[in-house]
GROMACS .gro file of C-alpha atoms in nm:
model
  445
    1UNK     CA    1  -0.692  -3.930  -0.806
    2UNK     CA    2  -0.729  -3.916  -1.199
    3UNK     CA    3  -0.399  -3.894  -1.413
    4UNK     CA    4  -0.565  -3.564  -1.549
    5UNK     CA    5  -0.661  -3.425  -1.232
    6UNK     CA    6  -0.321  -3.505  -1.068
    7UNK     CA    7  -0.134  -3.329  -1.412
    8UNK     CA    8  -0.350  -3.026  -1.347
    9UNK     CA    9  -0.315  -2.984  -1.018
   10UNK     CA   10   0.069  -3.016  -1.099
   11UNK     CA   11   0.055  -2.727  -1.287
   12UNK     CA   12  -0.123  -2.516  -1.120
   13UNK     CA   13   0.143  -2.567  -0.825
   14UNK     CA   14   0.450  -2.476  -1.078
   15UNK     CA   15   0.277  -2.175  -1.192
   16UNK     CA   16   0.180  -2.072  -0.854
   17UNK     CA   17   0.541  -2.128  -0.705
   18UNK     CA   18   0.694  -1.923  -0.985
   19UNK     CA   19   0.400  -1.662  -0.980
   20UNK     CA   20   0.501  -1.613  -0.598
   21UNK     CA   21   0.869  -1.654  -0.636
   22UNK     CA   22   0.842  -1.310  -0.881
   23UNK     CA   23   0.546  -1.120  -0.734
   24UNK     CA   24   0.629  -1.107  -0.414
   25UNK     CA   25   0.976  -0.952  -0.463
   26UNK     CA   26   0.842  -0.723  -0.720
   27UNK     CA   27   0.578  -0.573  -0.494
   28UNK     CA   28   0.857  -0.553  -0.204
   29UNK     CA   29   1.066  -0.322  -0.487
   30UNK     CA   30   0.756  -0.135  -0.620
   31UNK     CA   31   0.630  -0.006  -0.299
   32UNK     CA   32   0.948   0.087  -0.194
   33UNK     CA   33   1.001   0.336  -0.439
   34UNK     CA   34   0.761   0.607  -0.338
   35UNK     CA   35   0.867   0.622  -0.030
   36UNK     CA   36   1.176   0.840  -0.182
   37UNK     CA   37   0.954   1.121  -0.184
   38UNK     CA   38   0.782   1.046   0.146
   39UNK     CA   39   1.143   1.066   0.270
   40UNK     CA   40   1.249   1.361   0.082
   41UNK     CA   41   0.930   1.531   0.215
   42UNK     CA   42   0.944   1.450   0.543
   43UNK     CA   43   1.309   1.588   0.510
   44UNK     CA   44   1.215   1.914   0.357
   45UNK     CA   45   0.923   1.970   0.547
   46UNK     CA   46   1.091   2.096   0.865
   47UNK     CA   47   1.297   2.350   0.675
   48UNK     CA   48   0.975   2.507   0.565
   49UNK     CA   49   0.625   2.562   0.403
   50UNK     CA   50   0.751   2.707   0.065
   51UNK     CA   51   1.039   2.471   0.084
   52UNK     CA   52   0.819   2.185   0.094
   53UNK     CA   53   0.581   2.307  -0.164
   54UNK     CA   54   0.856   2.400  -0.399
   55UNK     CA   55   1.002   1.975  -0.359
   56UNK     CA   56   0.609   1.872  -0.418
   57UNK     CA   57   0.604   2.083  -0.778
   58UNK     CA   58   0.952   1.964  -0.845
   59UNK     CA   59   0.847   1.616  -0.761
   60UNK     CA   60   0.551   1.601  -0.935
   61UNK     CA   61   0.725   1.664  -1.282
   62UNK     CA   62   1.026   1.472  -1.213
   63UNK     CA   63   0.766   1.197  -1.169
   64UNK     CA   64   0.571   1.232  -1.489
   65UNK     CA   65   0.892   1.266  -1.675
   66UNK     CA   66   1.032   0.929  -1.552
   67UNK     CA   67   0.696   0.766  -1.572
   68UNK     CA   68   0.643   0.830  -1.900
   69UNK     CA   69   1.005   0.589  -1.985
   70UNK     CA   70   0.802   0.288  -1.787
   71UNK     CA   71   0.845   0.113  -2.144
   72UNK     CA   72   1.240   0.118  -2.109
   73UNK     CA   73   1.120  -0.178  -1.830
   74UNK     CA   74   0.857  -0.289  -1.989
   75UNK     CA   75   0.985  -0.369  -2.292
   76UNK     CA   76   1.320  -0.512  -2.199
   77UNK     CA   77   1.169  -0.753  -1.951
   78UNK     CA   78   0.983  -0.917  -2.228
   79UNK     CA   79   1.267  -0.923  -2.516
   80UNK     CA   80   1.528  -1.067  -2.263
   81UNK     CA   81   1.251  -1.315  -2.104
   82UNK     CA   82   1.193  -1.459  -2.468
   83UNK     CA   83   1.549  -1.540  -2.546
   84UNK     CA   84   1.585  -1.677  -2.155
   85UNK     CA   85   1.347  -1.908  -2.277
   86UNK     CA   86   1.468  -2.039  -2.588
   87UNK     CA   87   1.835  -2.060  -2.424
   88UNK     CA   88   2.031  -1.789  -2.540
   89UNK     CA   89   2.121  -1.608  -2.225
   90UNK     CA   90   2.447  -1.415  -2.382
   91UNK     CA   91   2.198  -1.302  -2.643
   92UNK     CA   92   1.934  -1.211  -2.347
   93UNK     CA   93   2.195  -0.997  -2.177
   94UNK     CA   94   2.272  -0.818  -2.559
   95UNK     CA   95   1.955  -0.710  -2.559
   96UNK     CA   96   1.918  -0.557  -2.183
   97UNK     CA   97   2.211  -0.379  -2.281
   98UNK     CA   98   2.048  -0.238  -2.596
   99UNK     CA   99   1.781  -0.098  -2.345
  100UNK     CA  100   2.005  -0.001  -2.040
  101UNK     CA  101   2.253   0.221  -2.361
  102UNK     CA  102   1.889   0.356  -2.483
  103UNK     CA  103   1.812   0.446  -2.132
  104UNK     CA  104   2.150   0.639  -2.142
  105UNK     CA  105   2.053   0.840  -2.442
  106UNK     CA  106   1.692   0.915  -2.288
  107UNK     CA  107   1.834   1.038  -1.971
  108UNK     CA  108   2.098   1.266  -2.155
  109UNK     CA  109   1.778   1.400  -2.351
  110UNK     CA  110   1.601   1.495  -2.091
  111UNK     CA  111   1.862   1.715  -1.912
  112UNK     CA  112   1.923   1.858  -2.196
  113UNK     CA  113   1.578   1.981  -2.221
  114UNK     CA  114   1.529   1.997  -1.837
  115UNK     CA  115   1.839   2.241  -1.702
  116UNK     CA  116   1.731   2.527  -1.936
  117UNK     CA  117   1.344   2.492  -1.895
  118UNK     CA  118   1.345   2.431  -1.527
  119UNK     CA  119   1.213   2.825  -1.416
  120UNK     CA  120   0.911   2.784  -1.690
  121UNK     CA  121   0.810   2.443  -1.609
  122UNK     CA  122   0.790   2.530  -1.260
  123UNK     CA  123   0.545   2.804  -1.357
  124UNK     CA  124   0.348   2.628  -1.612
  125UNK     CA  125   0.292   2.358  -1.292
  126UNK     CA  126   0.154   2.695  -1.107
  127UNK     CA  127   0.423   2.712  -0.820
  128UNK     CA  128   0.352   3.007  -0.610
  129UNK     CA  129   0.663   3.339  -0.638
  130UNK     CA  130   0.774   3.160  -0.278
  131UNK     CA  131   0.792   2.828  -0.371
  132UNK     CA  132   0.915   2.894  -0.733
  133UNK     CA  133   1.303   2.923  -0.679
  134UNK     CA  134   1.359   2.575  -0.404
  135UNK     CA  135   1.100   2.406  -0.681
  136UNK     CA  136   1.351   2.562  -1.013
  137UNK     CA  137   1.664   2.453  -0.739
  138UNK     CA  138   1.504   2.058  -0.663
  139UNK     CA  139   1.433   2.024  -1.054
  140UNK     CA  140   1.775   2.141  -1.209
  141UNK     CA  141   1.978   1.889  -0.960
  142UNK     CA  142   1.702   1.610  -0.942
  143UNK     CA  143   1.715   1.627  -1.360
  144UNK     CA  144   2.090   1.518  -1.312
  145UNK     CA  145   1.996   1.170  -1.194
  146UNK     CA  146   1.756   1.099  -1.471
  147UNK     CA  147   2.015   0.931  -1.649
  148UNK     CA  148   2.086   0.706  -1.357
  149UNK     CA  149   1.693   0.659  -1.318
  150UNK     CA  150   1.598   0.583  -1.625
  151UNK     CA  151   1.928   0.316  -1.662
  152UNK     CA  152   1.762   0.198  -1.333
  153UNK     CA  153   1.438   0.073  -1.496
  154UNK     CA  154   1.580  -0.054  -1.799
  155UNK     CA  155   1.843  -0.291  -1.531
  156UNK     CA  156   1.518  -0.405  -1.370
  157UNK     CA  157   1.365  -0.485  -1.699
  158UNK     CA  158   1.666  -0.704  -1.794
  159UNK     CA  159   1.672  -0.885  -1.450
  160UNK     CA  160   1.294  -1.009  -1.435
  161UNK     CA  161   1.354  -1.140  -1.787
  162UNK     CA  162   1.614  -1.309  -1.621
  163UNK     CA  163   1.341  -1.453  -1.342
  164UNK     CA  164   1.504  -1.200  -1.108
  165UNK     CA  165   1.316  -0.992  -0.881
  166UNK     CA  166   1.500  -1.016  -0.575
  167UNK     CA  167   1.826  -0.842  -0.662
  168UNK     CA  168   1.619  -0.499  -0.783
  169UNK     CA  169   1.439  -0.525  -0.427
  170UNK     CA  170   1.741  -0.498  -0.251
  171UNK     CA  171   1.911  -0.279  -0.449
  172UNK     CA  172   1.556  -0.042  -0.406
  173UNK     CA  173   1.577  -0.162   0.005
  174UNK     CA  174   1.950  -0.065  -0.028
  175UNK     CA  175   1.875   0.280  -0.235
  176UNK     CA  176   1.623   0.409   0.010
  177UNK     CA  177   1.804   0.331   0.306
  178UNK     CA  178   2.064   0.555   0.143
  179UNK     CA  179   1.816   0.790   0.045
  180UNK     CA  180   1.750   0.920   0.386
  181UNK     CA  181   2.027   0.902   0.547
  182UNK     CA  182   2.237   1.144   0.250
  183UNK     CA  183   1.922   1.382   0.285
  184UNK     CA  184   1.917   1.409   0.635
  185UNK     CA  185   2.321   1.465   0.646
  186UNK     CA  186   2.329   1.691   0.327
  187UNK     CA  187   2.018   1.866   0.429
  188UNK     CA  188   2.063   1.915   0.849
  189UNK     CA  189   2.468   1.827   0.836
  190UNK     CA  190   2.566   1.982   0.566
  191UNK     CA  191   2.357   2.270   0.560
  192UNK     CA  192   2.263   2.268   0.204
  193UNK     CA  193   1.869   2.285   0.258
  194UNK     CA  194   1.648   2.170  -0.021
  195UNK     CA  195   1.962   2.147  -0.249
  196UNK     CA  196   2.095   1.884  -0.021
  197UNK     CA  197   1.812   1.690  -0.047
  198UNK     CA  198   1.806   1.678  -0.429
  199UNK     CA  199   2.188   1.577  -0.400
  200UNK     CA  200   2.125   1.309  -0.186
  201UNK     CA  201   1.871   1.173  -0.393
  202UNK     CA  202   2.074   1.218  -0.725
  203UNK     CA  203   2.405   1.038  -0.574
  204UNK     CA  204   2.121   0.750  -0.434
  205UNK     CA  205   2.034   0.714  -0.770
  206UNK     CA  206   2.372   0.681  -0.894
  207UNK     CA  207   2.431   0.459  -0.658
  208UNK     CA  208   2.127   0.214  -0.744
  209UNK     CA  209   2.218   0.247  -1.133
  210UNK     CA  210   2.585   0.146  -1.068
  211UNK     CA  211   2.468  -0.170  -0.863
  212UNK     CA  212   2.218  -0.269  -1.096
  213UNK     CA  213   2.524  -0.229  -1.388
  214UNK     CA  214   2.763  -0.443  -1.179
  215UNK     CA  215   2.520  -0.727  -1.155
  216UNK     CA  216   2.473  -0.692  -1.576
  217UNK     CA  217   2.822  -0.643  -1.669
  218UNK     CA  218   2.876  -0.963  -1.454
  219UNK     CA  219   2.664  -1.139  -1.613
  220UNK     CA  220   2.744  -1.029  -1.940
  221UNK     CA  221   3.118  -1.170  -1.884
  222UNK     CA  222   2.974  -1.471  -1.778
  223UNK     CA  223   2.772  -1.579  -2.072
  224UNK     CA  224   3.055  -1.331  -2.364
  225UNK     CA  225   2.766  -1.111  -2.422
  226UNK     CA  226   2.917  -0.749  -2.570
  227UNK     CA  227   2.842  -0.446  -2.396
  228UNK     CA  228   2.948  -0.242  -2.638
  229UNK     CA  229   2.649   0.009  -2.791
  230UNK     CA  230   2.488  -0.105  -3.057
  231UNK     CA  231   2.294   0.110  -3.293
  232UNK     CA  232   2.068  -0.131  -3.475
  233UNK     CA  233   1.969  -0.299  -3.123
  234UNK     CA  234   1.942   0.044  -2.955
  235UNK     CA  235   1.703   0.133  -3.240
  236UNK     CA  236   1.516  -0.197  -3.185
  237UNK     CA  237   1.455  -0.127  -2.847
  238UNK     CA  238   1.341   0.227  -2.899
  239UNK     CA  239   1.081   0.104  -3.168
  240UNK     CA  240   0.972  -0.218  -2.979
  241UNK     CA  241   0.911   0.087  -2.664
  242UNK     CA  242   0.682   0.324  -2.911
  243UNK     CA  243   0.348   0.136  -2.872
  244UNK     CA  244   0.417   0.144  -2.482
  245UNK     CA  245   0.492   0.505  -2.477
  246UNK     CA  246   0.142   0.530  -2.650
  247UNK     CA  247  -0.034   0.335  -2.335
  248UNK     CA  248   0.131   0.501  -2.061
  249UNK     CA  249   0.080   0.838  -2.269
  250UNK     CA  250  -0.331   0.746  -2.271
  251UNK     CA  251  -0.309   0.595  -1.948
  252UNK     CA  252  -0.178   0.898  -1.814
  253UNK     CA  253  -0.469   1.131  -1.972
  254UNK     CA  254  -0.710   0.910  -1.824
  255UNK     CA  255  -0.577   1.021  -1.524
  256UNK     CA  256  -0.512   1.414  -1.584
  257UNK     CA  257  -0.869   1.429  -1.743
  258UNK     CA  258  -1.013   1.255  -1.431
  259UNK     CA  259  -0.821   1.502  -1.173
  260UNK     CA  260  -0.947   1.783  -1.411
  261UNK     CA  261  -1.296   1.691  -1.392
  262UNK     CA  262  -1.253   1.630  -1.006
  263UNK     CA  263  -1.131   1.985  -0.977
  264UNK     CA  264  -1.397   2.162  -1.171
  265UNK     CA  265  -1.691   1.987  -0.921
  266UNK     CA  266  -1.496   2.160  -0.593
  267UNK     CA  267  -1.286   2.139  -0.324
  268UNK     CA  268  -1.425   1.903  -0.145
  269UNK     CA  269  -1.470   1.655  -0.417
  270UNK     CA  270  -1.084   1.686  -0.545
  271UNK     CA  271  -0.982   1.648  -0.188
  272UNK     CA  272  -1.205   1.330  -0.164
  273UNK     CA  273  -1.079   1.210  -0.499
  274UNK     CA  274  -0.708   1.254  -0.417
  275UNK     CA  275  -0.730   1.068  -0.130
  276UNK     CA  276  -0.913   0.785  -0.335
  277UNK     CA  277  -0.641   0.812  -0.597
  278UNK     CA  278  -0.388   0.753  -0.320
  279UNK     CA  279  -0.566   0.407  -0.192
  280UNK     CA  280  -0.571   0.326  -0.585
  281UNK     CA  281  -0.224   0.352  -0.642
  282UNK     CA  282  -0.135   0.123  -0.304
  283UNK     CA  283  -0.369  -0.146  -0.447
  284UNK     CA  284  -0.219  -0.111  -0.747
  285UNK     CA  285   0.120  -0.165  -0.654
  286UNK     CA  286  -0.014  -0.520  -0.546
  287UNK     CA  287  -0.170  -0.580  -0.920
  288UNK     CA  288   0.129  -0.492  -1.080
  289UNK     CA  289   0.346  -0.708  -0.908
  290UNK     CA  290   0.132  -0.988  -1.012
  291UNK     CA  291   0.137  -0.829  -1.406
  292UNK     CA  292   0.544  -0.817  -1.377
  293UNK     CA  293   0.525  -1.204  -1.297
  294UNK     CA  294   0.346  -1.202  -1.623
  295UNK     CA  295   0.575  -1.007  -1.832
  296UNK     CA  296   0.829  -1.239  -1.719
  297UNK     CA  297   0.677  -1.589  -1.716
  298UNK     CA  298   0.478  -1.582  -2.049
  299UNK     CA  299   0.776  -1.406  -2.209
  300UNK     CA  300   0.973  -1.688  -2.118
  301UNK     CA  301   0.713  -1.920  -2.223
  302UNK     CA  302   0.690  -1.787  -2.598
  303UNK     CA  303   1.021  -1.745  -2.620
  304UNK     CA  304   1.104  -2.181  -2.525
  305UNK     CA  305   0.788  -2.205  -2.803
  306UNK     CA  306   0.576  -2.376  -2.509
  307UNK     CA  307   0.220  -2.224  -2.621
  308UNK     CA  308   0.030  -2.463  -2.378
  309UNK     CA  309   0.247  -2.358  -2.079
  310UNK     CA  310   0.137  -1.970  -2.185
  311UNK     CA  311  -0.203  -2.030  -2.195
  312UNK     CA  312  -0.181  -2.237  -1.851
  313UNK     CA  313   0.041  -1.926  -1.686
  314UNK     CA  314  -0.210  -1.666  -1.816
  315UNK     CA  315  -0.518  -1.877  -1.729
  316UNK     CA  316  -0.375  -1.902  -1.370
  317UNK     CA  317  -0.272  -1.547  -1.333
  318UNK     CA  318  -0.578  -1.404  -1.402
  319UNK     CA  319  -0.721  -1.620  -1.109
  320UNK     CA  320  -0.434  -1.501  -0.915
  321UNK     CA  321  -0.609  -1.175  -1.042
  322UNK     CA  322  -0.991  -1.227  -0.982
  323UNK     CA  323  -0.862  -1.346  -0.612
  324UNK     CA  324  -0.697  -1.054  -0.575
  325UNK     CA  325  -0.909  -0.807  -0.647
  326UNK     CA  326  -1.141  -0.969  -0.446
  327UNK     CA  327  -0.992  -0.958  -0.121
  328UNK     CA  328  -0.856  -0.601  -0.227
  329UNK     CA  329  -1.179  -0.517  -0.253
  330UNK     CA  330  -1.332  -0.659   0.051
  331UNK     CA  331  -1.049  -0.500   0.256
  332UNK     CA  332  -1.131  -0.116   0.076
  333UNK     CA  333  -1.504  -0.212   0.238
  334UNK     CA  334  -1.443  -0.361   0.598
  335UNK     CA  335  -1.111  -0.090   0.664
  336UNK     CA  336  -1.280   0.212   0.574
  337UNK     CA  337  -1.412   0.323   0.932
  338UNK     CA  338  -1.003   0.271   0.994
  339UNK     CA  339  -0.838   0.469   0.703
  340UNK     CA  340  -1.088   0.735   0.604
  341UNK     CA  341  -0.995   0.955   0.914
  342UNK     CA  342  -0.660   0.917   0.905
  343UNK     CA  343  -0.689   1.124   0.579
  344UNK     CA  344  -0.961   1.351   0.678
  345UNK     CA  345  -1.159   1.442   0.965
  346UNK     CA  346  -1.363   1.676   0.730
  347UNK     CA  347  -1.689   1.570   0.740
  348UNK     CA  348  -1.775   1.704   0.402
  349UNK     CA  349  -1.511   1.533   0.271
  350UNK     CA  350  -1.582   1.201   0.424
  351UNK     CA  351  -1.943   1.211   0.304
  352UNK     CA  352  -1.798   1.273  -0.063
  353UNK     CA  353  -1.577   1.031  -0.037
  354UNK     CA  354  -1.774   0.679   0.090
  355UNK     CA  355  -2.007   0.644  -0.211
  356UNK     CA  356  -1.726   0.707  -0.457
  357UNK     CA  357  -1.516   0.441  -0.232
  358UNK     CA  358  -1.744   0.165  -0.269
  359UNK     CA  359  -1.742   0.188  -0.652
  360UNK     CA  360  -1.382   0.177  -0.616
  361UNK     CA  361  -1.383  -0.227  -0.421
  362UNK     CA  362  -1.616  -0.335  -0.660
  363UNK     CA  363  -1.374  -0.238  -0.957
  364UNK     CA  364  -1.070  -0.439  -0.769
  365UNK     CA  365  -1.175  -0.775  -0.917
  366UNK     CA  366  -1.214  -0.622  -1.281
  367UNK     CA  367  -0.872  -0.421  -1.243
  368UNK     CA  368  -0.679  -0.751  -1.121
  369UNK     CA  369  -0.821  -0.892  -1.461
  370UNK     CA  370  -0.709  -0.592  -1.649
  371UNK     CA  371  -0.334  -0.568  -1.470
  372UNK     CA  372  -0.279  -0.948  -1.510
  373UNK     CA  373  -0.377  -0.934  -1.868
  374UNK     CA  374  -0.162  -0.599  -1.936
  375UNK     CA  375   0.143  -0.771  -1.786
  376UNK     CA  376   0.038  -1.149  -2.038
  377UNK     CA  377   0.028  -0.888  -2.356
  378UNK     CA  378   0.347  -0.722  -2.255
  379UNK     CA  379   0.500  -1.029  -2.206
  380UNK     CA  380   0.416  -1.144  -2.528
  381UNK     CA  381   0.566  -0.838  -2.707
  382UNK     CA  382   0.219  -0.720  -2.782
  383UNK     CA  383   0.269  -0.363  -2.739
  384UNK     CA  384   0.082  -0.216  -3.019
  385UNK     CA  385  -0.292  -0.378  -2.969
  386UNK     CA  386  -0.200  -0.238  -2.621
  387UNK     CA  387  -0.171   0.117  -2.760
  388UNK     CA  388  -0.451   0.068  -2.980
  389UNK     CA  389  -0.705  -0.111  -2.665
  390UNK     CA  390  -0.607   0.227  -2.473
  391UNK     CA  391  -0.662   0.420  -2.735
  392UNK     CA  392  -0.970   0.305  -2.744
  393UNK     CA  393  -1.039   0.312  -2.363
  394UNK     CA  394  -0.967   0.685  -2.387
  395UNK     CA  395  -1.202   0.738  -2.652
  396UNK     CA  396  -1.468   0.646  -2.449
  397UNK     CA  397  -1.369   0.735  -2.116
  398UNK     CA  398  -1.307   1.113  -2.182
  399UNK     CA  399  -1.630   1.231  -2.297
  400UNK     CA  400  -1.810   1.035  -2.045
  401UNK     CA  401  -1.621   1.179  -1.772
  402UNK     CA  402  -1.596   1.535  -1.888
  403UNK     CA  403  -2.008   1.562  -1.904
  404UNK     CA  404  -2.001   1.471  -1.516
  405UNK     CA  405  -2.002   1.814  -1.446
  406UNK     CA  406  -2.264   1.840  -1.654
  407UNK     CA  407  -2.536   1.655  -1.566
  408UNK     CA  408  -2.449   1.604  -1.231
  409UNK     CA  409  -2.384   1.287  -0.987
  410UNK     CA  410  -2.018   1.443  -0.842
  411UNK     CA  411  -1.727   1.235  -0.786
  412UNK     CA  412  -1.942   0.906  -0.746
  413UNK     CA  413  -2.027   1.004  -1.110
  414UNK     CA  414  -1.659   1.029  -1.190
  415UNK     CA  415  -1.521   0.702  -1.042
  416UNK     CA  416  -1.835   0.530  -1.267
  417UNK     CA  417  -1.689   0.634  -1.551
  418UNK     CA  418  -1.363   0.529  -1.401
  419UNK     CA  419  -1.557   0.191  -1.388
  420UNK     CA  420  -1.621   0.183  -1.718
  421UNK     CA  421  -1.257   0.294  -1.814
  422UNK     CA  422  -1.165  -0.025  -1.660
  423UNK     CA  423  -1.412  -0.223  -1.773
  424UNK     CA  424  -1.357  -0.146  -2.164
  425UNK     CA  425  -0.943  -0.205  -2.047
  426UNK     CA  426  -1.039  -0.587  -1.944
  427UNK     CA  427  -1.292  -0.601  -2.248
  428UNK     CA  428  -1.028  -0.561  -2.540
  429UNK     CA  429  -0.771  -0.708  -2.383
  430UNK     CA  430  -0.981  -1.026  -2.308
  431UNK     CA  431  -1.098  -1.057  -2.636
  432UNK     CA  432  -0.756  -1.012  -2.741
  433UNK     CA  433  -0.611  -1.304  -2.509
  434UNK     CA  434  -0.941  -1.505  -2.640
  435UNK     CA  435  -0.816  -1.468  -2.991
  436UNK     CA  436  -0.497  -1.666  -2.895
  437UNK     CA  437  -0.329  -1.441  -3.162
  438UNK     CA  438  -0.054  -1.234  -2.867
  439UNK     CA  439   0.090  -1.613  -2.889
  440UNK     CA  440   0.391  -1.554  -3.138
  441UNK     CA  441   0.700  -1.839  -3.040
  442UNK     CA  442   1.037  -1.757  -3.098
  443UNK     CA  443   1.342  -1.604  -2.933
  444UNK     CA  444   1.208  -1.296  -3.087
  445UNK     CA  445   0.806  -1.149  -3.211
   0.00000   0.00000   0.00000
């Protein structure tokens, strides 16, 4: 075999064994996490129908208010990767804690705004006069463990910049197991009702935040980092999270806009395209573990000033992507006669939906392309050309979704312009990888 071939197939091993060592944990830990709520509403459920629809409003904004702080992970996975890499673990650990004390600050925030609002967001979210008062109930305890949430994602952040993925699966393994079993004592036991299941999730959450800080604090003795606050690196990590706010902020209208439009063509077709949605998210989850890797790997790659061994770990990835996406998409295509009734049996429904699917498996390759080169940029503390690319991806993806009404075509219609939402994603941020210039060395961008 030739010296060259031998060194590159080499390579492609290490980055495969360390892609696998991270993903694989990460995607463990990430699909884990919804099924909270799939506890929580199987839970609530058999107290009642307004009980259960006042936990899904409740839920719903608890969700968007945590998911919009995604950056707090983000961001800290890539800042502590970068000093991993160039050696300086006590000043890796400084700068989760900068994050995990911002995350503190965030969380206190939130209530604040949360505890009084609670009755009027429930409303503006269109909760019915039955459901209003267990949704207002869920939302003011729930918003007490926002604090420990939030401190949750910045802990993760910090450990995959350390290479760690497996301690936040089982701490997530360890938190849902908890989950369930305070909900079903609090809720059934105890008699608390829908209270007791926001109290059992709040204490889980607790719970998961004080592991995660045990496992920093340790570490932080261990290498004489301070965990003491500090302003200028807690104002660091809040500007460094700005551009990433921006993303998830577009990403997220993206998403409202397309629901929106879904709604306005009928019933049948927002039924249709929830269930799509639903299958989306799952296949994400197995994307994004693969984009985490990323955030971790390159960031540690940049940060030991290795700019071939970046290039190498993002060329690599995104055929870890392409693959991906591939078989994600073949599976969407041969599964379908399996799945699509155990969502529907409406036949209306399942007409409306098959089309729109089939755009959806041809998109997988293009979105494991897009995820894998979302998770390089982060990685590389590139957050604001990510703003700016989905910026840009919003620009052109509203209008063309909100004239699908318009001039026709339904929800197959919508999930083209979906399509081209993604497509314009892996554009930019191709041509950004392309331009080599996301490759800044250096313990810090």
């Amino acid at each position: 075999m030739p010296q060259a071939t031998a060194t590159s197939f080499s390579s492609r091993r290490r980055h495969d064994r360390e892609i696998v060592a991270l993903a694989v944990p990460a995607f463990g830990a990430l699909v884990a996490e919804p099924l909270f709520v799939m506890v929580d509403s199987a839970i609530v459920g058999h107290l009642g129908t307004p009980q259960l629809a006042g936990l899904g409003v409740a839920a719903a904004l608890l969700t968007t208010a945590v998911s919009i702080f995604v950056f707090l992970a983000y961001a800290t996975t890539a800042a502590v990767a970068r000093r991993v890499g160039a050696g300086d673990h006590a000043s890796a650990i400084r700068q989760g804690m900068d994050g995990i004390w911002l995350a503190l600050l965030l969380g206190i925030a939130v209530i604040a705004v949360a505890l009084p609002t609670a009755p009027w967001l429930v409303d503006v979210f269109g909760a019915s006069d039955t459901a209003a008062p267990y949704a207002t109930t869920y939302l003011r305890i729930s918003s007490l463990g926002i604090p420990a949430m939030l401190i949750v994602m910045a802990s993760t952040g910090v450990l995959r910049g350390l290479q760690d993925t497996r301690t936040p699966l089982y701490v997530t393994i360890g938190g849902f197991a908890a989950n369930g079993a305070l909900n079903a004592g609090l809720v059934y036991g105890a008699g608390l009702g829908i209270a007791g299941s926001a109290w059992g999730t709040v204490i889980a959450q607790v719970s998961m935040a004080s592991a995660y800080l045990v496992v920093v604090v340790r570490g932080a003795r261990r290498h004489g980092a301070s965990l003491r606050p500090d302003t200028a690196g807690i104002r660091a990590s809040a500007q460094a999270g700005v551009p990433l706010l921006v993303r998830t902020l577009s990403l997220r209208a993206v998403l409202m806009i397309a629901t929106a439009v879904a709604a306005r063509l009928g019933d049948t077709d927002i039924a249709a395209h929830q269930i799509i949605l639903s299958l989306w998210s799952l296949m994400a989850f197995a994307l994004d573990a693969i984009a985490i890797a990323g955030q971790a790997i390159i960031g540690r790659y940049l940060g030991a000033n290795d700019t071939e061994g970046a290039r190498e770990a993002c060329r690599r990835m995104v055929q870890w992507g392409i693959a991906s996406g591939v078989v994600l998409g073949a599976l969407i295509v041969l599964a379908r006669p399996l799945f699509i009734p155990v969502f529907t049996g409406d036949q209306d429904v399942q007409s409306t939906l098959l089309p729109a699917l089939l755009v959806v498996a041809l998109c997988q390759p293009i979105a494991g392309v897009v995820f894998v080169l979302d998770g390089v940029l982060m990685g590389a503390g590139d957050g604001r050309y990510l703003a700016w690319a989905m910026l840009i991806t919003l620009a052109v993806f509203a209008p063309v979704a909100l004239l699908v009404p318009t001039y026709g075509g339904g929800l197959n219609a919508l999930w083209w312009a979906m399509a081209l939402m993604m497509t314009v994603r892996m554009v930019t941020l191709w041509l950004r990888t392309r331009s080599g210039k996301w490759i800044v060395t250096g313990a810090t961008r």
